[in-house]
Short mmCIF file of C-alpha atoms in Angstrom, two decimals:
data_model
loop_
_atom_site.label_atom_id
_atom_site.label_comp_id
_atom_site.label_asym_id
_atom_site.label_seq_id
_atom_site.Cartn_x
_atom_site.Cartn_y
_atom_site.Cartn_z
CA UNK O 23 -9.74 -136.30 -68.14
CA UNK O 24 -6.38 -134.53 -68.03
CA UNK O 25 -4.36 -135.13 -64.86
CA UNK O 26 -2.11 -132.29 -63.76
CA UNK O 27 0.71 -132.63 -61.26
CA UNK O 28 0.93 -130.23 -58.33
CA UNK O 29 4.25 -129.70 -56.52
CA UNK O 30 4.74 -128.12 -53.12
CA UNK O 31 8.19 -127.30 -51.75
CA UNK O 32 9.12 -127.17 -48.07
CA UNK O 33 12.71 -126.07 -47.46
CA UNK O 34 14.05 -127.76 -44.32
CA UNK O 35 17.16 -128.29 -42.25
CA UNK O 36 20.70 -127.02 -42.05
CA UNK O 37 21.37 -127.59 -45.76
CA UNK O 38 18.04 -126.09 -46.85
CA UNK O 39 16.84 -129.32 -48.42
CA UNK O 40 13.88 -129.19 -50.77
CA UNK O 41 11.24 -131.55 -49.44
CA UNK O 42 8.75 -132.04 -52.26
CA UNK O 43 5.07 -132.93 -51.95
CA UNK O 44 3.52 -134.30 -55.11
CA UNK O 45 -0.14 -134.91 -55.93
CA UNK O 46 -2.65 -134.61 -58.76
CA UNK O 47 -4.70 -131.44 -59.04
CA UNK O 48 -8.05 -132.04 -57.37
CA UNK O 49 -6.92 -135.25 -55.64
CA UNK O 50 -5.83 -135.52 -51.99
CA UNK O 51 -3.54 -138.54 -52.39
CA UNK O 52 0.08 -137.40 -52.17
CA UNK O 53 3.72 -138.46 -52.06
CA UNK O 54 6.32 -136.85 -49.78
CA UNK O 55 9.82 -136.77 -51.29
CA UNK O 56 12.87 -136.30 -49.04
CA UNK O 57 11.57 -135.20 -45.63
CA UNK O 58 15.03 -134.05 -44.61
CA UNK O 59 14.29 -132.36 -41.27
CA UNK O 60 11.72 -130.33 -39.35
CA UNK O 61 8.99 -132.98 -39.31
CA UNK O 62 6.40 -130.61 -37.88
CA UNK O 63 6.69 -128.31 -40.88
CA UNK O 64 6.51 -131.24 -43.29
CA UNK O 65 3.39 -132.58 -41.58
CA UNK O 66 1.79 -129.13 -41.58
CA UNK O 67 2.39 -128.92 -45.34
CA UNK O 68 0.38 -132.10 -45.95
CA UNK O 69 -2.38 -131.50 -43.42
CA UNK O 70 -4.96 -131.17 -46.20
CA UNK O 71 -3.70 -134.24 -48.11
CA UNK O 72 -3.78 -138.02 -47.74
CA UNK O 73 -0.15 -139.10 -47.96
CA UNK O 74 0.35 -142.60 -49.38
CA UNK O 75 4.14 -142.92 -49.03
CA UNK O 76 7.47 -141.23 -48.38
CA UNK O 77 10.07 -141.58 -51.13
CA UNK O 78 13.79 -140.93 -50.73
CA UNK O 79 15.84 -139.80 -53.70
CA UNK O 80 18.83 -140.94 -51.64
CA UNK O 81 19.76 -141.61 -48.02
CA UNK O 82 22.04 -138.74 -47.01
CA UNK O 83 21.23 -137.29 -43.60
CA UNK O 84 19.82 -134.03 -44.92
CA UNK O 85 17.16 -135.94 -46.87
CA UNK O 86 16.02 -138.40 -44.17
CA UNK O 87 16.15 -136.88 -40.67
CA UNK O 88 12.39 -136.31 -40.46
CA UNK O 89 11.51 -139.81 -41.71
CA UNK O 90 10.77 -141.47 -38.32
CA UNK O 91 8.33 -138.82 -37.12
CA UNK O 92 6.64 -138.36 -40.51
CA UNK O 93 6.19 -142.09 -41.12
CA UNK O 94 4.88 -142.69 -37.61
CA UNK O 95 2.41 -139.80 -37.81
CA UNK O 96 1.06 -140.82 -41.22
CA UNK O 97 1.39 -144.60 -41.09
CA UNK O 98 2.98 -144.84 -44.54
CA UNK O 99 5.91 -146.79 -46.05
CA UNK O 100 9.32 -145.47 -47.03
CA UNK O 101 10.28 -146.09 -50.66
CA UNK O 102 13.91 -146.16 -51.81
CA UNK O 103 16.21 -147.82 -54.31
CA UNK O 104 17.86 -150.91 -52.78
CA UNK O 105 21.32 -149.90 -54.03
CA UNK O 106 21.27 -147.07 -51.49
CA UNK O 107 21.13 -149.45 -48.52
CA UNK O 108 24.81 -148.88 -47.55
CA UNK O 109 24.46 -145.09 -47.52
CA UNK O 110 22.53 -144.45 -44.31
CA UNK O 111 24.67 -146.80 -42.16
CA UNK O 112 27.75 -145.05 -43.54
CA UNK O 113 26.25 -141.64 -42.70
CA UNK O 114 25.58 -142.70 -39.11
CA UNK O 115 28.98 -144.37 -38.64
CA UNK O 116 30.79 -141.28 -39.94
CA UNK O 117 28.74 -138.95 -37.73
CA UNK O 118 29.38 -141.06 -34.64
CA UNK O 119 33.11 -141.14 -35.36
CA UNK O 120 33.48 -137.41 -36.06
CA UNK O 121 30.73 -136.06 -33.83
CA UNK O 122 28.94 -134.31 -36.70
CA UNK O 123 27.03 -134.97 -39.89
CA UNK O 124 29.03 -134.84 -43.12
CA UNK O 125 27.77 -131.89 -45.17
CA UNK O 126 30.39 -132.30 -47.88
CA UNK O 127 32.13 -129.13 -48.96
CA UNK O 128 29.88 -127.08 -46.66
CA UNK O 129 30.98 -128.89 -43.50
CA UNK O 130 33.93 -126.68 -42.56
CA UNK O 131 32.06 -123.42 -43.10
CA UNK O 132 28.94 -124.48 -41.19
CA UNK O 133 30.99 -125.93 -38.33
CA UNK O 134 33.10 -122.79 -38.07
CA UNK O 135 30.02 -120.57 -37.81
CA UNK O 136 27.94 -122.78 -35.51
CA UNK O 137 29.17 -126.30 -34.68
CA UNK O 138 25.84 -127.21 -33.11
CA UNK O 139 24.07 -127.08 -36.46
CA UNK O 140 25.80 -130.26 -37.69
CA UNK O 141 26.44 -131.91 -34.32
CA UNK O 142 25.38 -135.55 -34.15
CA UNK O 143 22.80 -135.90 -31.36
CA UNK O 144 23.51 -139.20 -29.66
CA UNK O 145 19.96 -139.39 -28.31
CA UNK O 146 18.24 -138.51 -31.59
CA UNK O 147 15.53 -140.71 -33.03
CA UNK O 148 16.90 -141.92 -36.36
CA UNK O 149 15.38 -143.71 -39.32
CA UNK O 150 15.83 -147.48 -39.00
CA UNK O 151 16.83 -147.79 -42.67
CA UNK O 152 13.85 -149.98 -43.55
CA UNK O 153 12.29 -149.31 -46.96
CA UNK O 154 10.22 -150.80 -49.74
CA UNK O 155 12.38 -151.21 -52.87
CA UNK O 156 11.67 -149.02 -55.89
CA UNK O 157 13.45 -149.98 -59.11
CA UNK O 158 14.36 -148.23 -62.34
CA UNK O 159 11.35 -147.68 -64.57
CA UNK O 160 8.80 -148.52 -61.90
CA UNK O 161 5.56 -146.55 -62.10
CA UNK O 162 4.07 -145.22 -58.89
CA UNK O 163 0.40 -144.28 -58.98
CA UNK O 164 -0.25 -141.34 -56.68
CA UNK O 165 -4.00 -141.33 -57.05
CA UNK O 166 -4.57 -140.76 -60.77
CA UNK O 167 -1.04 -139.40 -61.26
CA UNK O 168 1.56 -141.79 -62.77
CA UNK O 169 5.10 -141.11 -61.53
CA UNK O 170 8.07 -142.91 -63.08
CA UNK O 171 11.12 -143.74 -60.98
CA UNK O 172 14.51 -143.50 -62.68
CA UNK O 173 17.65 -144.98 -61.16
CA UNK O 174 20.16 -142.13 -61.40
CA UNK O 175 23.23 -143.25 -59.45
CA UNK O 176 26.47 -141.37 -58.96
CA UNK O 177 25.86 -139.02 -56.05
CA UNK O 178 24.88 -142.21 -54.23
CA UNK O 179 24.60 -145.77 -55.57
CA UNK O 180 20.81 -145.82 -55.38
CA UNK O 181 19.93 -142.28 -56.37
CA UNK O 182 16.43 -141.86 -57.74
CA UNK O 183 14.84 -139.24 -59.97
CA UNK O 184 11.09 -138.97 -60.36
CA UNK O 185 9.66 -138.14 -63.78
CA UNK O 186 6.11 -136.83 -63.86
CA UNK O 187 4.64 -134.94 -66.80
CA UNK O 188 7.18 -132.23 -67.71
CA UNK O 189 8.91 -132.35 -64.32
CA UNK O 190 11.98 -134.13 -62.98
CA UNK O 191 12.60 -134.36 -59.24
CA UNK O 192 16.33 -135.00 -59.36
CA UNK O 193 17.39 -135.14 -55.71
CA UNK O 194 21.10 -134.37 -55.60
CA UNK O 195 21.86 -135.84 -59.02
CA UNK O 196 21.42 -132.61 -61.00
CA UNK O 197 21.30 -128.94 -60.00
CA UNK O 198 21.46 -125.63 -61.80
CA UNK O 199 25.12 -125.55 -62.71
CA UNK O 200 26.01 -129.21 -62.61
CA UNK O 201 25.79 -132.61 -60.93
CA UNK O 202 25.76 -133.28 -57.22
CA UNK O 203 28.89 -133.78 -55.15
CA UNK O 204 30.85 -136.98 -55.71
CA UNK O 205 33.78 -138.62 -53.96
CA UNK O 206 34.72 -141.86 -52.22
CA UNK O 207 33.55 -144.18 -50.91
CA UNK O 208 29.93 -144.24 -52.15
CA UNK O 209 29.76 -141.81 -55.05
CA UNK O 210 31.38 -141.56 -58.46
CA UNK O 211 31.71 -138.67 -60.91
CA UNK O 212 31.72 -140.77 -64.08
CA UNK O 213 28.57 -142.54 -62.92
CA UNK O 214 26.74 -139.35 -62.04
CA UNK O 215 27.62 -137.92 -65.46
CA UNK O 216 25.97 -140.93 -67.11
CA UNK O 217 22.87 -140.23 -65.03
CA UNK O 218 22.98 -136.54 -65.91
CA UNK O 219 23.19 -137.41 -69.63
CA UNK O 220 20.00 -139.43 -69.23
CA UNK O 221 18.19 -136.56 -67.53
CA UNK O 222 19.38 -134.01 -70.08
CA UNK O 223 17.88 -136.23 -72.79
CA UNK O 224 14.41 -135.12 -71.73
CA UNK O 225 12.71 -132.34 -73.72
CA UNK O 226 14.22 -128.92 -73.24
CA UNK O 227 11.18 -127.47 -71.48
CA UNK O 228 11.30 -130.15 -68.79
CA UNK O 229 11.62 -128.51 -65.37
CA UNK O 230 14.31 -129.81 -63.03
CA UNK O 231 13.44 -129.66 -59.34
CA UNK O 232 16.61 -130.43 -57.37
CA UNK O 233 17.20 -131.43 -53.77
CA UNK O 234 18.51 -127.98 -52.85
CA UNK O 235 18.14 -124.54 -54.35
CA UNK O 236 16.10 -123.22 -57.27
CA UNK O 237 14.56 -125.00 -60.23
CA UNK O 238 16.01 -124.99 -63.73
CA UNK O 239 15.24 -126.60 -67.10
CA UNK O 240 16.87 -129.16 -69.34
CA UNK O 241 17.41 -126.50 -72.03
CA UNK O 242 19.22 -124.24 -69.56
CA UNK O 243 21.63 -126.92 -68.33
CA UNK O 244 22.32 -129.03 -71.45
CA UNK O 245 24.76 -126.59 -73.12
CA UNK O 246 27.06 -126.81 -70.07
CA UNK O 247 27.48 -130.59 -69.89
CA UNK O 248 30.89 -130.64 -71.59
CA UNK O 249 32.14 -127.92 -69.25
CA UNK O 250 31.12 -129.97 -66.22
CA UNK O 251 32.91 -133.02 -67.56
CA UNK O 252 36.05 -130.98 -68.24
CA UNK O 253 36.17 -129.48 -64.75
CA UNK O 254 35.56 -132.90 -63.15
CA UNK O 255 32.81 -131.92 -60.74
#
């Protein structure tokens, strides 16, 4: 019997993060990827499914804020690459020091328009950082659907991409138009380019589903790799 992957997208939070819900056609067992905010909307999107786990492509705030409520409501584990363990504590420490979440190059613009949107809520319920380790090449079985985890560091040390059929869920490693943001202390451009090369080695028709914004394909992005390397971002 042919197993076909089904993807649902729920766009959440201040940075319009793509929270992905993955399951096999005709099967209720599902995986939530990157519940970044708005837990009620995420839970509504899986009301007809039996979620088996939450997986984080990486631990930046805009990918994890809904984790506590979602995990408590569903009684499921959080899966993440162990190399990302320093990321969430760094996110919290930076937010406590500055009073706001770090949204990278979007921080100044968002804060200028509405500072409350990134403000760090001192009384917020935050993820405790606990996770079950998922390593490079590991196969997750979401019902009858095999999903392969790829370690794609660079944007963060423990970035993960999920490969399932002709789909790649790339988190913030690869977008239409280039790799995700890099800069000290926990990301590295040369490293993310190595990860991007791996992803662009998939067949051209492979669909790329990033952590923000629209989908693309390997064939669309591959011709631009040298340009990204030359510009340095």
